[in-house]
mmCIF file of C-alpha atoms in Angstrom:
data_model
loop_
_atom_site.group_PDB
_atom_site.id
_atom_site.type_symbol
_atom_site.label_atom_id
_atom_site.label_comp_id
_atom_site.label_asym_id
_atom_site.label_seq_id
_atom_site.Cartn_x
_atom_site.Cartn_y
_atom_site.Cartn_z
ATOM 1 C CA UNK S 1 84.495 125.063 119.523
ATOM 2 C CA UNK S 2 86.173 122.143 117.836
ATOM 3 C CA UNK S 3 85.406 118.733 119.306
ATOM 4 C CA UNK S 4 87.770 116.030 118.040
ATOM 5 C CA UNK S 5 86.946 112.322 117.878
ATOM 6 C CA UNK S 6 89.094 109.275 117.029
ATOM 7 C CA UNK S 7 88.823 108.389 113.348
ATOM 8 C CA UNK S 8 87.334 104.955 112.635
ATOM 9 C CA UNK S 9 86.678 103.101 109.410
ATOM 10 C CA UNK S 10 82.940 103.598 109.879
ATOM 11 C CA UNK S 11 83.472 107.358 109.473
ATOM 12 C CA UNK S 12 84.640 106.992 105.871
ATOM 13 C CA UNK S 13 81.267 107.350 104.079
ATOM 14 C CA UNK S 14 80.387 110.415 106.158
ATOM 15 C CA UNK S 15 83.707 112.189 105.565
ATOM 16 C CA UNK S 16 84.329 111.309 101.918
ATOM 17 C CA UNK S 17 82.222 114.202 100.475
ATOM 18 C CA UNK S 18 84.470 116.767 102.198
ATOM 19 C CA UNK S 19 87.322 115.793 99.853
ATOM 20 C CA UNK S 20 85.406 116.524 96.649
ATOM 21 C CA UNK S 21 86.549 120.125 96.243
ATOM 22 C CA UNK S 22 90.067 119.671 97.561
ATOM 23 C CA UNK S 23 92.487 121.288 95.045
ATOM 24 C CA UNK S 24 95.702 119.823 96.474
ATOM 25 C CA UNK S 25 97.657 117.097 94.666
ATOM 26 C CA UNK S 26 99.511 115.855 97.773
ATOM 27 C CA UNK S 27 98.560 112.340 98.821
ATOM 28 C CA UNK S 28 97.877 113.203 102.467
ATOM 29 C CA UNK S 29 94.663 115.037 101.569
ATOM 30 C CA UNK S 30 92.891 112.006 100.098
ATOM 31 C CA UNK S 31 90.415 109.685 101.820
ATOM 32 C CA UNK S 32 92.601 106.649 101.175
ATOM 33 C CA UNK S 33 95.739 108.076 102.742
ATOM 34 C CA UNK S 34 93.850 109.535 105.706
ATOM 35 C CA UNK S 35 92.224 106.229 106.610
ATOM 36 C CA UNK S 36 95.181 103.977 105.823
ATOM 37 C CA UNK S 37 97.379 105.852 108.326
ATOM 38 C CA UNK S 38 94.684 106.814 110.838
ATOM 39 C CA UNK S 39 95.792 104.435 113.603
ATOM 40 C CA UNK S 40 99.583 104.726 113.519
ATOM 41 C CA UNK S 41 99.287 108.550 113.590
ATOM 42 C CA UNK S 42 96.336 108.715 115.988
ATOM 43 C CA UNK S 43 94.172 110.725 113.575
ATOM 44 C CA UNK S 44 91.218 112.544 115.105
ATOM 45 C CA UNK S 45 88.589 114.615 113.337
ATOM 46 C CA UNK S 46 86.077 117.355 114.022
ATOM 47 C CA UNK S 47 83.294 118.825 111.897
ATOM 48 C CA UNK S 48 82.336 122.440 112.499
ATOM 49 C CA UNK S 49 80.309 124.809 110.301
ATOM 50 C CA UNK S 50 80.556 122.521 107.288
ATOM 51 C CA UNK S 51 84.338 122.127 107.558
ATOM 52 C CA UNK S 52 86.341 118.977 108.288
ATOM 53 C CA UNK S 53 89.334 119.323 110.634
ATOM 54 C CA UNK S 54 92.019 116.736 111.396
ATOM 55 C CA UNK S 55 94.405 116.549 114.335
ATOM 56 C CA UNK S 56 97.306 114.147 113.730
ATOM 57 C CA UNK S 57 100.165 112.987 115.950
ATOM 58 C CA UNK S 58 103.417 112.496 114.044
ATOM 59 C CA UNK S 59 106.640 111.152 115.608
ATOM 60 C CA UNK S 60 108.899 114.062 116.461
ATOM 61 C CA UNK S 61 106.195 116.643 115.765
ATOM 62 C CA UNK S 62 103.526 115.888 118.340
ATOM 63 C CA UNK S 63 99.996 117.081 117.672
ATOM 64 C CA UNK S 64 99.627 118.849 114.338
ATOM 65 C CA UNK S 65 96.697 120.058 112.250
ATOM 66 C CA UNK S 66 96.109 119.515 108.570
ATOM 67 C CA UNK S 67 94.655 122.295 106.465
ATOM 68 C CA UNK S 68 90.898 121.793 106.854
ATOM 69 C CA UNK S 69 88.527 120.847 104.053
ATOM 70 C CA UNK S 70 85.693 123.271 103.342
ATOM 71 C CA UNK S 71 84.992 126.836 104.441
ATOM 72 C CA UNK S 72 87.607 129.597 104.320
ATOM 73 C CA UNK S 73 91.128 129.752 105.644
ATOM 74 C CA UNK S 74 90.691 132.679 108.054
ATOM 75 C CA UNK S 75 87.946 130.852 109.929
ATOM 76 C CA UNK S 76 90.060 127.680 109.924
ATOM 77 C CA UNK S 77 93.097 129.404 111.400
ATOM 78 C CA UNK S 78 91.094 131.180 114.090
ATOM 79 C CA UNK S 79 89.302 128.039 115.242
ATOM 80 C CA UNK S 80 92.482 125.990 115.433
ATOM 81 C CA UNK S 81 94.391 128.773 117.209
ATOM 82 C CA UNK S 82 91.538 129.115 119.688
ATOM 83 C CA UNK S 83 91.531 125.352 120.267
ATOM 84 C CA UNK S 84 95.255 125.395 121.069
ATOM 85 C CA UNK S 85 95.046 128.490 123.260
ATOM 86 C CA UNK S 86 92.279 127.042 125.402
ATOM 87 C CA UNK S 87 94.417 123.957 126.019
ATOM 88 C CA UNK S 88 97.753 125.778 126.298
ATOM 89 C CA UNK S 89 99.192 123.545 123.589
ATOM 90 C CA UNK S 90 101.577 124.482 120.759
ATOM 91 C CA UNK S 91 100.214 125.062 117.270
ATOM 92 C CA UNK S 92 101.700 123.375 114.211
ATOM 93 C CA UNK S 93 100.340 122.588 110.757
ATOM 94 C CA UNK S 94 101.431 119.604 108.663
ATOM 95 C CA UNK S 95 101.493 118.853 105.779
ATOM 96 C CA UNK S 96 101.277 122.297 104.189
ATOM 97 C CA UNK S 97 101.680 122.453 100.375
ATOM 98 C CA UNK S 98 104.000 125.153 99.066
ATOM 99 C CA UNK S 99 101.157 127.155 97.516
ATOM 100 C CA UNK S 100 99.432 127.450 100.908
ATOM 101 C CA UNK S 101 102.453 128.941 102.698
ATOM 102 C CA UNK S 102 101.905 132.629 101.783
ATOM 103 C CA UNK S 103 98.379 132.738 103.222
ATOM 104 C CA UNK S 104 99.442 130.866 106.346
ATOM 105 C CA UNK S 105 102.408 133.153 106.973
ATOM 106 C CA UNK S 106 100.263 136.242 106.338
ATOM 107 C CA UNK S 107 97.792 135.182 108.997
ATOM 108 C CA UNK S 108 100.447 133.953 111.442
ATOM 109 C CA UNK S 109 103.410 136.365 110.985
ATOM 110 C CA UNK S 110 105.256 134.677 113.844
ATOM 111 C CA UNK S 111 105.469 131.318 112.108
ATOM 112 C CA UNK S 112 108.286 129.245 110.651
ATOM 113 C CA UNK S 113 108.195 126.640 107.898
ATOM 114 C CA UNK S 114 110.536 123.719 107.340
ATOM 115 C CA UNK S 115 110.361 120.821 104.911
ATOM 116 C CA UNK S 116 111.798 117.317 104.795
ATOM 117 C CA UNK S 117 112.840 115.846 101.422
ATOM 118 C CA UNK S 118 111.830 112.365 102.625
ATOM 119 C CA UNK S 119 108.162 113.411 102.653
ATOM 120 C CA UNK S 120 107.951 114.889 99.140
ATOM 121 C CA UNK S 121 105.404 113.236 96.842
ATOM 122 C CA UNK S 122 106.418 112.117 93.346
ATOM 123 C CA UNK S 123 104.123 113.500 90.640
ATOM 124 C CA UNK S 124 104.167 112.103 87.100
ATOM 125 C CA UNK S 125 102.468 112.805 83.794
ATOM 126 C CA UNK S 126 99.847 110.076 83.403
ATOM 127 C CA UNK S 127 100.764 109.527 79.750
ATOM 128 C CA UNK S 128 104.397 108.904 80.680
ATOM 129 C CA UNK S 129 103.527 106.019 82.986
ATOM 130 C CA UNK S 130 101.031 104.476 80.590
ATOM 131 C CA UNK S 131 103.413 103.667 77.752
ATOM 132 C CA UNK S 132 106.966 104.736 78.759
ATOM 133 C CA UNK S 133 107.507 106.523 75.452
ATOM 134 C CA UNK S 134 110.783 108.249 74.611
ATOM 135 C CA UNK S 135 114.462 107.703 75.268
ATOM 136 C CA UNK S 136 114.316 108.585 78.954
ATOM 137 C CA UNK S 137 111.968 105.644 79.562
ATOM 138 C CA UNK S 138 114.041 103.057 77.691
ATOM 139 C CA UNK S 139 114.870 101.271 80.953
ATOM 140 C CA UNK S 140 111.213 100.875 81.907
ATOM 141 C CA UNK S 141 110.315 99.694 78.391
ATOM 142 C CA UNK S 142 113.069 97.092 78.548
ATOM 143 C CA UNK S 143 111.660 95.743 81.803
ATOM 144 C CA UNK S 144 108.143 95.602 80.355
ATOM 145 C CA UNK S 145 109.426 93.815 77.252
ATOM 146 C CA UNK S 146 111.228 91.287 79.424
ATOM 147 C CA UNK S 147 107.989 90.621 81.288
ATOM 148 C CA UNK S 148 106.131 90.132 78.013
ATOM 149 C CA UNK S 149 108.766 87.753 76.670
ATOM 150 C CA UNK S 150 108.848 85.762 79.899
ATOM 151 C CA UNK S 151 105.094 85.507 80.370
ATOM 152 C CA UNK S 152 103.036 85.061 77.223
ATOM 153 C CA UNK S 153 100.047 84.183 79.403
ATOM 154 C CA UNK S 154 99.379 87.362 81.369
ATOM 155 C CA UNK S 155 96.427 89.617 82.137
ATOM 156 C CA UNK S 156 95.437 92.664 84.138
ATOM 157 C CA UNK S 157 91.947 93.479 85.326
ATOM 158 C CA UNK S 158 90.144 95.516 87.991
ATOM 159 C CA UNK S 159 89.929 93.689 91.300
ATOM 160 C CA UNK S 160 86.774 91.598 91.636
ATOM 161 C CA UNK S 161 85.279 90.119 94.836
ATOM 162 C CA UNK S 162 86.465 86.663 93.826
ATOM 163 C CA UNK S 163 90.085 87.879 93.754
ATOM 164 C CA UNK S 164 90.210 88.791 97.453
ATOM 165 C CA UNK S 165 91.274 85.385 98.897
ATOM 166 C CA UNK S 166 94.026 85.032 96.286
ATOM 167 C CA UNK S 167 95.200 88.609 96.983
ATOM 168 C CA UNK S 168 95.522 87.771 100.682
ATOM 169 C CA UNK S 169 97.581 84.702 99.750
ATOM 170 C CA UNK S 170 99.777 86.812 97.480
ATOM 171 C CA UNK S 171 100.264 89.317 100.304
ATOM 172 C CA UNK S 172 101.373 86.477 102.591
ATOM 173 C CA UNK S 173 104.034 85.494 100.050
ATOM 174 C CA UNK S 174 105.049 89.121 99.556
ATOM 175 C CA UNK S 175 105.573 89.690 103.295
ATOM 176 C CA UNK S 176 107.587 86.477 103.654
ATOM 177 C CA UNK S 177 110.048 87.761 101.037
ATOM 178 C CA UNK S 178 110.377 91.464 101.890
ATOM 179 C CA UNK S 179 109.396 91.684 105.555
ATOM 180 C CA UNK S 180 110.862 94.800 107.169
ATOM 181 C CA UNK S 181 111.166 95.413 110.874
ATOM 182 C CA UNK S 182 109.448 98.783 110.918
ATOM 183 C CA UNK S 183 106.141 99.969 112.317
ATOM 184 C CA UNK S 184 105.169 101.736 109.083
ATOM 185 C CA UNK S 185 105.761 98.608 106.988
ATOM 186 C CA UNK S 186 103.695 96.490 109.374
ATOM 187 C CA UNK S 187 100.913 99.088 109.390
ATOM 188 C CA UNK S 188 100.991 99.310 105.591
ATOM 189 C CA UNK S 189 100.461 95.547 105.350
ATOM 190 C CA UNK S 190 97.766 95.566 108.033
ATOM 191 C CA UNK S 191 95.822 98.328 106.310
ATOM 192 C CA UNK S 192 96.238 96.667 102.908
ATOM 193 C CA UNK S 193 94.502 93.633 104.399
ATOM 194 C CA UNK S 194 91.845 95.915 105.871
ATOM 195 C CA UNK S 195 91.189 97.432 102.450
ATOM 196 C CA UNK S 196 90.836 93.996 100.872
ATOM 197 C CA UNK S 197 88.429 92.905 103.619
ATOM 198 C CA UNK S 198 86.388 96.113 103.285
ATOM 199 C CA UNK S 199 86.769 96.677 99.572
ATOM 200 C CA UNK S 200 83.315 98.189 98.847
ATOM 201 C CA UNK S 201 83.582 100.537 101.845
ATOM 202 C CA UNK S 202 87.014 101.878 100.895
ATOM 203 C CA UNK S 203 85.808 102.242 97.283
ATOM 204 C CA UNK S 204 89.321 102.397 95.847
ATOM 205 C CA UNK S 205 90.420 101.646 92.297
ATOM 206 C CA UNK S 206 92.161 98.289 92.409
ATOM 207 C CA UNK S 207 93.925 96.347 89.664
ATOM 208 C CA UNK S 208 95.569 92.925 89.729
ATOM 209 C CA UNK S 209 98.333 91.588 87.454
ATOM 210 C CA UNK S 210 98.429 87.874 86.566
ATOM 211 C CA UNK S 211 101.206 85.834 84.953
ATOM 212 C CA UNK S 212 100.747 82.168 84.073
ATOM 213 C CA UNK S 213 97.522 82.164 86.047
ATOM 214 C CA UNK S 214 99.091 83.440 89.276
ATOM 215 C CA UNK S 215 98.846 86.882 90.892
ATOM 216 C CA UNK S 216 102.186 88.660 90.621
ATOM 217 C CA UNK S 217 101.126 92.152 91.696
ATOM 218 C CA UNK S 218 98.297 94.533 92.515
ATOM 219 C CA UNK S 219 97.742 98.235 93.088
ATOM 220 C CA UNK S 220 95.138 100.331 94.892
ATOM 221 C CA UNK S 221 94.400 104.024 94.542
ATOM 222 C CA UNK S 222 91.814 106.702 93.848
ATOM 223 C CA UNK S 223 91.156 109.745 91.691
ATOM 224 C CA UNK S 224 90.706 113.268 93.036
ATOM 225 C CA UNK S 225 90.486 116.100 90.532
ATOM 226 C CA UNK S 226 92.995 115.595 87.732
ATOM 227 C CA UNK S 227 95.215 113.195 89.702
ATOM 228 C CA UNK S 228 95.286 109.432 90.178
ATOM 229 C CA UNK S 229 96.806 108.610 93.577
ATOM 230 C CA UNK S 230 98.521 105.233 93.927
ATOM 231 C CA UNK S 231 98.308 104.326 97.628
ATOM 232 C CA UNK S 232 99.284 100.649 97.544
ATOM 233 C CA UNK S 233 101.591 98.966 95.027
ATOM 234 C CA UNK S 234 102.851 95.411 95.610
ATOM 235 C CA UNK S 235 104.592 93.147 93.110
ATOM 236 C CA UNK S 236 106.699 90.002 93.257
ATOM 237 C CA UNK S 237 110.313 91.187 93.033
ATOM 238 C CA UNK S 238 111.307 87.845 91.540
ATOM 239 C CA UNK S 239 109.120 88.467 88.484
ATOM 240 C CA UNK S 240 111.190 90.234 85.787
ATOM 241 C CA UNK S 241 109.543 93.547 84.926
ATOM 242 C CA UNK S 242 106.684 92.921 87.334
ATOM 243 C CA UNK S 243 106.683 96.360 88.915
ATOM 244 C CA UNK S 244 107.084 98.208 85.608
ATOM 245 C CA UNK S 245 104.253 96.196 84.061
ATOM 246 C CA UNK S 246 102.043 96.884 87.067
ATOM 247 C CA UNK S 247 102.730 100.641 86.936
ATOM 248 C CA UNK S 248 101.984 100.765 83.194
ATOM 249 C CA UNK S 249 98.833 98.657 83.310
ATOM 250 C CA UNK S 250 97.424 100.463 86.332
ATOM 251 C CA UNK S 251 97.906 103.812 84.592
ATOM 252 C CA UNK S 252 96.379 102.550 81.337
ATOM 253 C CA UNK S 253 93.292 101.178 83.054
ATOM 254 C CA UNK S 254 92.549 103.947 85.544
ATOM 255 C CA UNK S 255 94.122 107.221 84.346
ATOM 256 C CA UNK S 256 91.352 107.945 81.872
ATOM 257 C CA UNK S 257 89.916 111.164 80.481
ATOM 258 C CA UNK S 258 90.434 114.111 82.798
ATOM 259 C CA UNK S 259 93.350 112.492 84.662
ATOM 260 C CA UNK S 260 96.578 114.289 83.778
ATOM 261 C CA UNK S 261 98.818 113.286 86.675
ATOM 262 C CA UNK S 262 99.675 110.304 88.849
ATOM 263 C CA UNK S 263 100.892 110.738 92.421
ATOM 264 C CA UNK S 264 102.928 107.742 93.634
ATOM 265 C CA UNK S 265 103.498 109.216 97.105
ATOM 266 C CA UNK S 266 106.811 109.699 98.940
ATOM 267 C CA UNK S 267 109.899 107.528 99.360
ATOM 268 C CA UNK S 268 110.151 107.781 103.193
ATOM 269 C CA UNK S 269 113.882 108.383 102.765
ATOM 270 C CA UNK S 270 114.512 104.815 101.595
ATOM 271 C CA UNK S 271 117.468 104.963 99.132
ATOM 272 C CA UNK S 272 116.240 102.081 96.984
ATOM 273 C CA UNK S 273 112.724 103.434 96.787
ATOM 274 C CA UNK S 274 114.031 106.909 95.958
ATOM 275 C CA UNK S 275 116.150 105.563 93.119
ATOM 276 C CA UNK S 276 113.180 103.625 91.763
ATOM 277 C CA UNK S 277 110.740 106.544 91.907
ATOM 278 C CA UNK S 278 113.218 108.932 90.306
ATOM 279 C CA UNK S 279 113.776 106.452 87.461
ATOM 280 C CA UNK S 280 110.152 106.975 86.381
ATOM 281 C CA UNK S 281 110.984 110.631 85.644
ATOM 282 C CA UNK S 282 108.657 112.674 87.889
ATOM 283 C CA UNK S 283 107.538 116.041 86.571
ATOM 284 C CA UNK S 284 107.486 117.480 90.092
ATOM 285 C CA UNK S 285 108.362 116.704 93.677
ATOM 286 C CA UNK S 286 105.530 118.051 95.810
ATOM 287 C CA UNK S 287 106.985 119.756 98.866
ATOM 288 C CA UNK S 288 105.293 119.410 102.236
ATOM 289 C CA UNK S 289 106.018 121.857 105.028
ATOM 290 C CA UNK S 290 105.667 121.830 108.778
ATOM 291 C CA UNK S 291 104.597 125.282 109.953
ATOM 292 C CA UNK S 292 104.972 126.111 113.642
ATOM 293 C CA UNK S 293 103.243 129.161 115.088
ATOM 294 C CA UNK S 294 104.705 131.225 117.905
ATOM 295 C CA UNK S 295 102.138 132.747 120.305
ATOM 296 C CA UNK S 296 99.006 131.568 118.436
ATOM 297 C CA UNK S 297 96.811 133.212 121.095
ATOM 298 C CA UNK S 298 97.703 136.648 119.748
ATOM 299 C CA UNK S 299 96.453 135.800 116.238
ATOM 300 C CA UNK S 300 92.725 135.915 116.823
ATOM 301 C CA UNK S 301 90.255 135.787 119.666
ATOM 302 C CA UNK S 302 86.793 134.453 120.225
ATOM 303 C CA UNK S 303 86.722 131.975 117.351
#
């Protein structure tokens, strides 16, 4: 039987290897995303027969299960259905990538899938974000050129231990200018600070942008398979071209050989963020589905 435990930061080294063979390009199935949002969504985990399971509580959805990492899908479905049946609780999976829907529906015929545009991840060609080549990226190139003309003294380098205090100070300034009264924004800032304070443990790819000797932006992410995932991206909005320069430099430094795509996550339904992410010309919007199962107890027994 599955035995779930609250997810803590100390679990990260133990769980990281389970992600190695994960074929999905959605951001939710990465170590960084899982641990950044573990508290606000009450993430719990279980390990059974070499497979990692997550139970997550989302607002409006209640308890849901991610698609497990490791093993085979039939065993996964049976174990989760059995877990729900024993507790007389409903069964729902989220997030389910589009390519996983056929197998899930085949196993659970009495299931329904819905998706929410606000949750779709933005996927880009890595080469597009590195240099903004072509007519469709003229706007981004103009912003980068404005940055370069404004700041002759600039640099970008991977985050080093000595940068951490200055990054905290930059984050203080950032929050004072763009503070939003939302739980997700506050949690995003809190977990960004946690990452900075536990930088070796998180083991993310971090880069910091300087202009005239001051930090004007930084980004944090990780690589899984052929995709670079950008989990955190903060820049001073008062710096002309700051965000565009940060996006370009981060891609140039970390989307190396074998990295074909960059996932910059969802827009949470924010109109300004949606407009910005669409302006970078995504090659795909990665759909995420919620799949609810009617009468899961009839699907399998004795798992």
